[in-house]
Amino acid sequence: MDPTPTGTTRTGTGTRPGVGVSGSDRPRLARHVRLTFCRTRQRQTLQLPETVVVLNGSGADILKLCDGRHTVAEIVAELGARYRTVPDDEVRQFLTRLVARRYVEIPDG
């Protein structure tokens, strides 16, 4: 999955133009988004109203940890424990694109 960047990110009710997610942010799926396994495709998907987004393995692994409890730094550390290398900047860019598309939220506070 590679959503196109829009240059703005949403955090709760505020918007931070051009700013990505930080290591202390606690991302979670937006209320209208569900992470599910599609048996037909044999892949994880994001289900939104009238939209299905097919995820690759690493995207699904990141989103499984977006529960509002894990920080971005904890997500990177968890993935680093599972795999040999996890580029911190790529995880942040991925989450920034999802926040911009309103698939993921960063709660205020």
Steps between C-alpha positions, in 0.01 A plus 500: 500500500637835406252782553607828345612773740290814522734717708270524803445271794207489738529463874174468684325823413812692396704501181876535479590600141800312366590338833537123529440273794746508788641215703277587795173503300257214569329423169172313476269404217229753431154401622373436149791270409529126568806280457383159379633190329359437153483125434462551125816709471679325787612841625416758764277783381375829631125530463350846478157611386486406129876434489733205554877553520716189455808511724842347455646300789699781660212747476269253672758437774527872570123549510445204732702696758307826446269456796544835673716344772828449312712801412659520156837430665355187666356386167841536335665314791244218484547459127878516549476208742308296239712591198865587456467859385209738521563848355354743753451769237304265271261405780447868580444588133250215462306615807517864389338406166227304680432789738473735201242266343318479836542123527704546819452754780748647744303587815582833666686466828 
